[in-house]
Structure formats: C-alpha cells, structure tokens
PDB file of N, CA and C and ligand atoms in Angstrom:
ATOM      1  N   UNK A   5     103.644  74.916 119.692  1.00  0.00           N
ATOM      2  CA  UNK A   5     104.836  75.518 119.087  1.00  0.00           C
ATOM      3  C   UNK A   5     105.086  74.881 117.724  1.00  0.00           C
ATOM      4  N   UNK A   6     105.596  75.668 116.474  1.00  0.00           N
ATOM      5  CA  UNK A   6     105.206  74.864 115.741  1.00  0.00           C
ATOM      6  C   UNK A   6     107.219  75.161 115.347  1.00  0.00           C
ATOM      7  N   UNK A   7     108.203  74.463 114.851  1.00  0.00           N
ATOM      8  CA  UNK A   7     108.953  74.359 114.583  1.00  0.00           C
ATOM      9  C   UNK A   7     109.442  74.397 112.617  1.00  0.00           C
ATOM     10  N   UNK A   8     110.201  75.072 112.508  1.00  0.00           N
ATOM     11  CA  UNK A   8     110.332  74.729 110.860  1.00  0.00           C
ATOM     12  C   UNK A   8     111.696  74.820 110.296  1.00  0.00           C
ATOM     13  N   UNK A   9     112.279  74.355 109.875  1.00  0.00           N
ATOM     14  CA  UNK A   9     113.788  74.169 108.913  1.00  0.00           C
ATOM     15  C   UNK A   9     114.356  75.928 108.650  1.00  0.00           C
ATOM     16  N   UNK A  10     115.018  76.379 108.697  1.00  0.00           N
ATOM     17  CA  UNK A  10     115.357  77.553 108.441  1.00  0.00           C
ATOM     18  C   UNK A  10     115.207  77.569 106.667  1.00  0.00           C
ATOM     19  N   UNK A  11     115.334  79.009 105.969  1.00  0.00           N
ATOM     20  CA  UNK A  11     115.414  79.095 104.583  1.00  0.00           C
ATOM     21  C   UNK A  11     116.871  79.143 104.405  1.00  0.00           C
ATOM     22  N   UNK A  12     117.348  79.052 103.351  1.00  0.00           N
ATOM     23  CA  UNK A  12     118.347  79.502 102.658  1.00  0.00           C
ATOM     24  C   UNK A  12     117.897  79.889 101.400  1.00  0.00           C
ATOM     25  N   UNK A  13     118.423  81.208 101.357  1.00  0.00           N
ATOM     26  CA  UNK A  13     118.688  82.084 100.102  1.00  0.00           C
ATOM     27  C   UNK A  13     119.922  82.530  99.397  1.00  0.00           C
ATOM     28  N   UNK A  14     120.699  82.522  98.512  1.00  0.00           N
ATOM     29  CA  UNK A  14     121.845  82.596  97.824  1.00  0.00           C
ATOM     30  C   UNK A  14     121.602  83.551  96.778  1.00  0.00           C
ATOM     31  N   UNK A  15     122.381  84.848  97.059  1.00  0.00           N
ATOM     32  CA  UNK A  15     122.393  85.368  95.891  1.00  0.00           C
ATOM     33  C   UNK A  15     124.031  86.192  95.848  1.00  0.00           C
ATOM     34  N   UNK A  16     124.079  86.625  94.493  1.00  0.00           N
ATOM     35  CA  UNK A  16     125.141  86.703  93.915  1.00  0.00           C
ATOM     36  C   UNK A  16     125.550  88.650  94.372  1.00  0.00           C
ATOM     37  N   UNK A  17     126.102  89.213  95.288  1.00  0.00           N
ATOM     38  CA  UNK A  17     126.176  90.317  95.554  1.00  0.00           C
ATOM     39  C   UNK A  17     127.510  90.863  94.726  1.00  0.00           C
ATOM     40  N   UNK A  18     127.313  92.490  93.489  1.00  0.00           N
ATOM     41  CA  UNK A  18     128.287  92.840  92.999  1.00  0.00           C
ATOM     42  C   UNK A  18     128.754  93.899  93.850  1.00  0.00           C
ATOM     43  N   UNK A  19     130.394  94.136  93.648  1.00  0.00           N
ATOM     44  CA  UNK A  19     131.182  95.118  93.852  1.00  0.00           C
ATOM     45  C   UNK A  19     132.211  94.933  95.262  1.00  0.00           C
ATOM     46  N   UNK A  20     131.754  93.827  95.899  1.00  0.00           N
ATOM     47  CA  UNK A  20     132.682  93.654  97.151  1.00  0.00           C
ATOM     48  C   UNK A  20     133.919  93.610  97.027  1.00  0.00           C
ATOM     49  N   UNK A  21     135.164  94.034  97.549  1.00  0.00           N
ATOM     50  CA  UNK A  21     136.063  94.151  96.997  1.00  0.00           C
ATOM     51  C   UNK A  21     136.990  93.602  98.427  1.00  0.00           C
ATOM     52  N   UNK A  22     136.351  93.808  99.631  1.00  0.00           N
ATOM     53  CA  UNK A  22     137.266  93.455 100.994  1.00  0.00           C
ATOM     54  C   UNK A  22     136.182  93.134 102.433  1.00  0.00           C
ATOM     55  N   UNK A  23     136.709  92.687 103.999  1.00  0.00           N
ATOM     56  CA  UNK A  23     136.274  92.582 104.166  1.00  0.00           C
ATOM     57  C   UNK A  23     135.141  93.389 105.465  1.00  0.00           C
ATOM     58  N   UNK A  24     135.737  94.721 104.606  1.00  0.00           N
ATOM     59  CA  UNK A  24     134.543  95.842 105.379  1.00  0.00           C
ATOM     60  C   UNK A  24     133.385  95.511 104.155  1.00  0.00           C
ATOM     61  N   UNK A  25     133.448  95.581 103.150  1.00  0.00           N
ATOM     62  CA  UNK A  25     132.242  95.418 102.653  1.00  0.00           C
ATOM     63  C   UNK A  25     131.404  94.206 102.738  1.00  0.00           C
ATOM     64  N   UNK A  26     132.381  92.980 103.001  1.00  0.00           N
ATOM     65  CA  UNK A  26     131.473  92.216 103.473  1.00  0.00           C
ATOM     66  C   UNK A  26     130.503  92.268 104.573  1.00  0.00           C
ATOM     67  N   UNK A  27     131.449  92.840 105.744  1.00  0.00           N
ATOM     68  CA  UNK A  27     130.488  93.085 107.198  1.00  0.00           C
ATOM     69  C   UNK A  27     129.522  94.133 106.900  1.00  0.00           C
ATOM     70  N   UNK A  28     130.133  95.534 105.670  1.00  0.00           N
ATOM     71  CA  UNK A  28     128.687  96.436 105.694  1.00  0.00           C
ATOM     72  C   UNK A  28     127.051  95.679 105.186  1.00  0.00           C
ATOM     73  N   UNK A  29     127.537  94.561 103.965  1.00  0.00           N
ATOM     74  CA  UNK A  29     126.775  93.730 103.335  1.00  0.00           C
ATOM     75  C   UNK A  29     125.798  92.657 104.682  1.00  0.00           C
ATOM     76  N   UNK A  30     126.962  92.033 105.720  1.00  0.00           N
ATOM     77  CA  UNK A  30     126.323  91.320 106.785  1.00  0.00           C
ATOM     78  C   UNK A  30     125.098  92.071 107.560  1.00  0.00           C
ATOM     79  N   UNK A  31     125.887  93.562 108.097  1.00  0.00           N
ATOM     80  CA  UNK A  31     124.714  94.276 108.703  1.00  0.00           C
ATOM     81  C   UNK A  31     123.409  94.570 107.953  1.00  0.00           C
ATOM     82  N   UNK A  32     123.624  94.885 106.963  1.00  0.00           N
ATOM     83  CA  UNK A  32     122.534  95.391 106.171  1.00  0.00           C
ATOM     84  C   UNK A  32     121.280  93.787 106.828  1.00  0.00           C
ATOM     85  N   UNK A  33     121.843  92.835 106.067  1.00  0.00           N
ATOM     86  CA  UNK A  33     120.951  91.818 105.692  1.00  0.00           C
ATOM     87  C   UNK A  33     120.607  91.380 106.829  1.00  0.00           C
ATOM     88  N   UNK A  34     121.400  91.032 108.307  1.00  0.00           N
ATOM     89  CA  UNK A  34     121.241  90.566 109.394  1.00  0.00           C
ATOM     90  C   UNK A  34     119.664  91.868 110.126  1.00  0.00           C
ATOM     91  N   UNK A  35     119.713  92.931 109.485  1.00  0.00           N
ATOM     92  CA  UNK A  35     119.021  94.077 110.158  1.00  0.00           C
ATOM     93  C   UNK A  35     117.598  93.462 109.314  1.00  0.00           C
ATOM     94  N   UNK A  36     117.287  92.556 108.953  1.00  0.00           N
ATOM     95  CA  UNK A  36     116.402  92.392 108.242  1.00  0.00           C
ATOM     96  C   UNK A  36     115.112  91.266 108.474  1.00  0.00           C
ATOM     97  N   UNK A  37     114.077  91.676 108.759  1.00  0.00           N
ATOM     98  CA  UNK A  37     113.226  90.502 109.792  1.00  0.00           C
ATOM     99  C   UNK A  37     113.552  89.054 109.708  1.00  0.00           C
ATOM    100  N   UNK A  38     113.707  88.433 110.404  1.00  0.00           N
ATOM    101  CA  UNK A  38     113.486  87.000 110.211  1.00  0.00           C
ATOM    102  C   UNK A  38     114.979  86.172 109.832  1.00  0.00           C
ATOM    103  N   UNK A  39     115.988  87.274 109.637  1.00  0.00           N
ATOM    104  CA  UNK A  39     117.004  86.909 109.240  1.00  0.00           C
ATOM    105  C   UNK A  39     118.029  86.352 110.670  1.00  0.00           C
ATOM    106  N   UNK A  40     118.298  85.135 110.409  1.00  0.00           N
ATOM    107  CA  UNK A  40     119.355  84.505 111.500  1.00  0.00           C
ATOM    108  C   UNK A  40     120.386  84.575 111.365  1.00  0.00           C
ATOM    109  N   UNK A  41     120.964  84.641 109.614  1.00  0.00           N
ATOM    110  CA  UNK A  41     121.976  84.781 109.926  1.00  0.00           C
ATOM    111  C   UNK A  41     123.336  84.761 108.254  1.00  0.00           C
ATOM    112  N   UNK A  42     123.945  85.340 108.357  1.00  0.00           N
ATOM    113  CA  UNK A  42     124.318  85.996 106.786  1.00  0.00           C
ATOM    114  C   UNK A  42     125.677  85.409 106.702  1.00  0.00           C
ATOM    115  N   UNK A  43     125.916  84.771 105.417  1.00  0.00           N
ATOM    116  CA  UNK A  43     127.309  84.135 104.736  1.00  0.00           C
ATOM    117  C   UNK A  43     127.800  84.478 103.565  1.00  0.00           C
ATOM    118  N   UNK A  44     129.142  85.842 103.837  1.00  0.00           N
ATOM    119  CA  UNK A  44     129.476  86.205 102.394  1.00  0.00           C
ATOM    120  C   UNK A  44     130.634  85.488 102.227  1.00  0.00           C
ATOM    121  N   UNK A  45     130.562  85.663 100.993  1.00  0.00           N
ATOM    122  CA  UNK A  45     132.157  85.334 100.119  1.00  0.00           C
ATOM    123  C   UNK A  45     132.423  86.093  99.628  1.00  0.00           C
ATOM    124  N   UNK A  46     133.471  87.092 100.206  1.00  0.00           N
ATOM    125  CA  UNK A  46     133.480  88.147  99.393  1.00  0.00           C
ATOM    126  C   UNK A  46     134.556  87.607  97.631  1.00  0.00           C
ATOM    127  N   UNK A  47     135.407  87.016  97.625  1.00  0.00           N
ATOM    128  CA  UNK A  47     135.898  86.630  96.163  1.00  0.00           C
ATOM    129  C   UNK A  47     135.190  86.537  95.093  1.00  0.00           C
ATOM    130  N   UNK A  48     134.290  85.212  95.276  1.00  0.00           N
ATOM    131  CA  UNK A  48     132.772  85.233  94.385  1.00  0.00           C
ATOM    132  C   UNK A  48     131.519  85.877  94.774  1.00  0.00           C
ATOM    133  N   UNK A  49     131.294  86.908  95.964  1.00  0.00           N
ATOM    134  CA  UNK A  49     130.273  87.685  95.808  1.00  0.00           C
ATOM    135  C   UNK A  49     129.179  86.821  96.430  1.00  0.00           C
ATOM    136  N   UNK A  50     128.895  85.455  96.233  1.00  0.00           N
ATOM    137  CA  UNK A  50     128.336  84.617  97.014  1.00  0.00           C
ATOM    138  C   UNK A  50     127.773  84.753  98.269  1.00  0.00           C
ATOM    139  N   UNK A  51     126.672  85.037  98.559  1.00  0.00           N
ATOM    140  CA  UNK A  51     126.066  85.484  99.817  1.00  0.00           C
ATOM    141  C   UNK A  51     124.474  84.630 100.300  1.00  0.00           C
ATOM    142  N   UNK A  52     124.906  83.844 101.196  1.00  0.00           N
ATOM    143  CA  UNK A  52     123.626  82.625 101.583  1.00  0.00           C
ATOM    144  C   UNK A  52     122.900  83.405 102.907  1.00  0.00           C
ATOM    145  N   UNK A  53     121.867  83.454 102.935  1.00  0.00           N
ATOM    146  CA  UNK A  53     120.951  84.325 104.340  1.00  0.00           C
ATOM    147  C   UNK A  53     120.134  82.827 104.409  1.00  0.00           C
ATOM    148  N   UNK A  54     120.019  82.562 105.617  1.00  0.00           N
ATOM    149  CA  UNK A  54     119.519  82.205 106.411  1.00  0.00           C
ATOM    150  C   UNK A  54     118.092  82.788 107.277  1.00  0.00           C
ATOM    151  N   UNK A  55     117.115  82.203 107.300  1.00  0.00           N
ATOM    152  CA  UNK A  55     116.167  83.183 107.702  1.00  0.00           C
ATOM    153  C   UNK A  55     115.266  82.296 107.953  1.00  0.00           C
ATOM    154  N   UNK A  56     114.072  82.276 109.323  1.00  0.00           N
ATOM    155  CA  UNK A  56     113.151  82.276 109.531  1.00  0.00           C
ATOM    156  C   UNK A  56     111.815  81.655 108.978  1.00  0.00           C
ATOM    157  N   UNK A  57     111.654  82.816 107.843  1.00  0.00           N
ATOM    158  CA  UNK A  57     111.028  82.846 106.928  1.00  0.00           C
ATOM    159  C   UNK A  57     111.293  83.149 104.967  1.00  0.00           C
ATOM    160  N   UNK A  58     110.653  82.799 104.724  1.00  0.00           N
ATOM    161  CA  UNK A  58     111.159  83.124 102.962  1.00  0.00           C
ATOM    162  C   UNK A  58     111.072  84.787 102.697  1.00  0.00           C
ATOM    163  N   UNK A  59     112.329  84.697 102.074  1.00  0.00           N
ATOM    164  CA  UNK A  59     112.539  86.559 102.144  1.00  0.00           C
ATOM    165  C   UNK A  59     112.500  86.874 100.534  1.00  0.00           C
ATOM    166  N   UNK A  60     111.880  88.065 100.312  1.00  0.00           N
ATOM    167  CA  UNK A  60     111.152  88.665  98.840  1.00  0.00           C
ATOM    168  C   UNK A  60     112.872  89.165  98.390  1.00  0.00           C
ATOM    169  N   UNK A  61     112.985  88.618  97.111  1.00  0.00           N
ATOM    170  CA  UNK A  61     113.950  89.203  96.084  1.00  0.00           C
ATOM    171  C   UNK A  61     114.273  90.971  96.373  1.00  0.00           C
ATOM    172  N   UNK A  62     112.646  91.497  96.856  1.00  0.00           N
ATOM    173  CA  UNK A  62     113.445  92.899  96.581  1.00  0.00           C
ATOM    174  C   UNK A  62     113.388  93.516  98.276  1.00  0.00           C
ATOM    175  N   UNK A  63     113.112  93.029  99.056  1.00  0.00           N
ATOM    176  CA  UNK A  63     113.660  92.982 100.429  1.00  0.00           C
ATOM    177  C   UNK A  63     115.464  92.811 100.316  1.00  0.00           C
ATOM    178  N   UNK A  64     115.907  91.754  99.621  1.00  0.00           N
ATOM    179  CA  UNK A  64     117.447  91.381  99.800  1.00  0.00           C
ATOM    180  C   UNK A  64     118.167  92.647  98.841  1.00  0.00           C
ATOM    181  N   UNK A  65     117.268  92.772  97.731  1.00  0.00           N
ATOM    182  CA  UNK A  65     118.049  93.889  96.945  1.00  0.00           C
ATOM    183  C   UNK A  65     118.045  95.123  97.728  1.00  0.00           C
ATOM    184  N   UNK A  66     117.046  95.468  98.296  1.00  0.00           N
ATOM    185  CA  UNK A  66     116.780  97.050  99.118  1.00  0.00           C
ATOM    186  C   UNK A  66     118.121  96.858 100.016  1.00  0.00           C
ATOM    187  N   UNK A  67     118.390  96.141 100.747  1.00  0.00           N
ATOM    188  CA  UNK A  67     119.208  95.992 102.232  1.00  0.00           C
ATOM    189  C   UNK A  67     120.836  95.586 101.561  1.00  0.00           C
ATOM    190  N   UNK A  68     120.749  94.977 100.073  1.00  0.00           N
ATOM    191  CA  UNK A  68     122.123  94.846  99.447  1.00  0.00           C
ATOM    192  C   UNK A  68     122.649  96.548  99.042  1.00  0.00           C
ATOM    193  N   UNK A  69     121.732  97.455  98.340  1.00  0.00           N
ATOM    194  CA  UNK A  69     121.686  98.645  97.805  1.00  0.00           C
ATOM    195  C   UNK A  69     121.636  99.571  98.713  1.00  0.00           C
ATOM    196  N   UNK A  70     121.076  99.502 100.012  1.00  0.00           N
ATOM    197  CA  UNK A  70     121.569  99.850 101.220  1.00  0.00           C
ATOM    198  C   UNK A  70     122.984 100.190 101.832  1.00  0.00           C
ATOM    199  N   UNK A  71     123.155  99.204 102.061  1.00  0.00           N
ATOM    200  CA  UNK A  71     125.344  98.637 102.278  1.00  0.00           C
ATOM    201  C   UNK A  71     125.998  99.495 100.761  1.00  0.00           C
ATOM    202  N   UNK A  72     125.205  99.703  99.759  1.00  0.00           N
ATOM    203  CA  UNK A  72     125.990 100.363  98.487  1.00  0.00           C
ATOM    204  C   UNK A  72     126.694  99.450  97.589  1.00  0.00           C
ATOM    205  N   UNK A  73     125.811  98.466  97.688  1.00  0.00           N
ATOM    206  CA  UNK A  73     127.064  97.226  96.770  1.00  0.00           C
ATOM    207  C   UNK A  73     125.364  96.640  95.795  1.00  0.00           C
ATOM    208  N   UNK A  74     125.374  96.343  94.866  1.00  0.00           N
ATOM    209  CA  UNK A  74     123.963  95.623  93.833  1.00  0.00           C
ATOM    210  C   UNK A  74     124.072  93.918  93.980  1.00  0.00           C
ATOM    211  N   UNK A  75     122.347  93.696  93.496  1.00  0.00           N
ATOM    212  CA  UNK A  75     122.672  92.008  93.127  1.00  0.00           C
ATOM    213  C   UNK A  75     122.496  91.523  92.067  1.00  0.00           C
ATOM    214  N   UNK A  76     123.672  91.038  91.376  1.00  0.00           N
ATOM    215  CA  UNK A  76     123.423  90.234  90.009  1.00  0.00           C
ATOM    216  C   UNK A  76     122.013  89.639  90.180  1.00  0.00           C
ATOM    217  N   UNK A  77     121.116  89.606  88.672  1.00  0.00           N
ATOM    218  CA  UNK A  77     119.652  88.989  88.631  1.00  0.00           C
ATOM    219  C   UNK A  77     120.322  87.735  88.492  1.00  0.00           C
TER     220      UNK A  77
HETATM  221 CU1   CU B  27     135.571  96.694 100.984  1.00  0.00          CU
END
C-alpha cells in the first residue's frame, strides 16, 4: 500500500456572490476524480481542493465554468 500527503490546490474563483454558489462551486469540484475535498471563501473567491492526486489547471477551470462562475489566471 503505498500512502501519500494529499495535494492542495488554491485558486482564485470569480463571480461568487452567496452561499448557493459556493455549494454549486463545491459540487462541481468535489464531482471531480481524486478530489477529497473542497474549501470556498466565498468573500475572497478563495477556493483550496484537496485531492488525491495533482489536478490539471484546466480540469479545475472546466468544473469551475461548469457551476457558471470563471477562474482568475
Ligand atoms: Cu450565489
């Protein structure tokens, strides 16, 4: 069995405004392989995923643009 540190990823999600969009933003990203587990802020947009494995920039953008909200580069 081989064991490994989870990732963290942080990126900056625009347009959230409350906290249905945060949870639409949670589902999106939680629906997403490897993902354990999703932390928004919706005030600063601030959003840390947790995951498995290291997740591709445009995996997080597809599943942010998904929910209907973008990610600052
Ligand atoms: Cu909202």
């Amino acid at each position: 069995m081989i064991v490994q540190a989870p990732y963290r990823t942080t990126v900056t999600v625009i347009g959230m405004s409350c906290e249905h969009c945060a949870q639409a933003v949670t589902d999106e990203l939680s629906a997403v392989s490897g993902v354990r587990s999703v932390d928004v802020t919706v005030s600063s947009g601030f959003v840390t995923i947790t995951s498995d494995r290291e997740l591709g920039a445009s995996e997080i953008s597809a599943a942010v643009v998904e929910a209907g909200y973008g990610v600052a580069d």
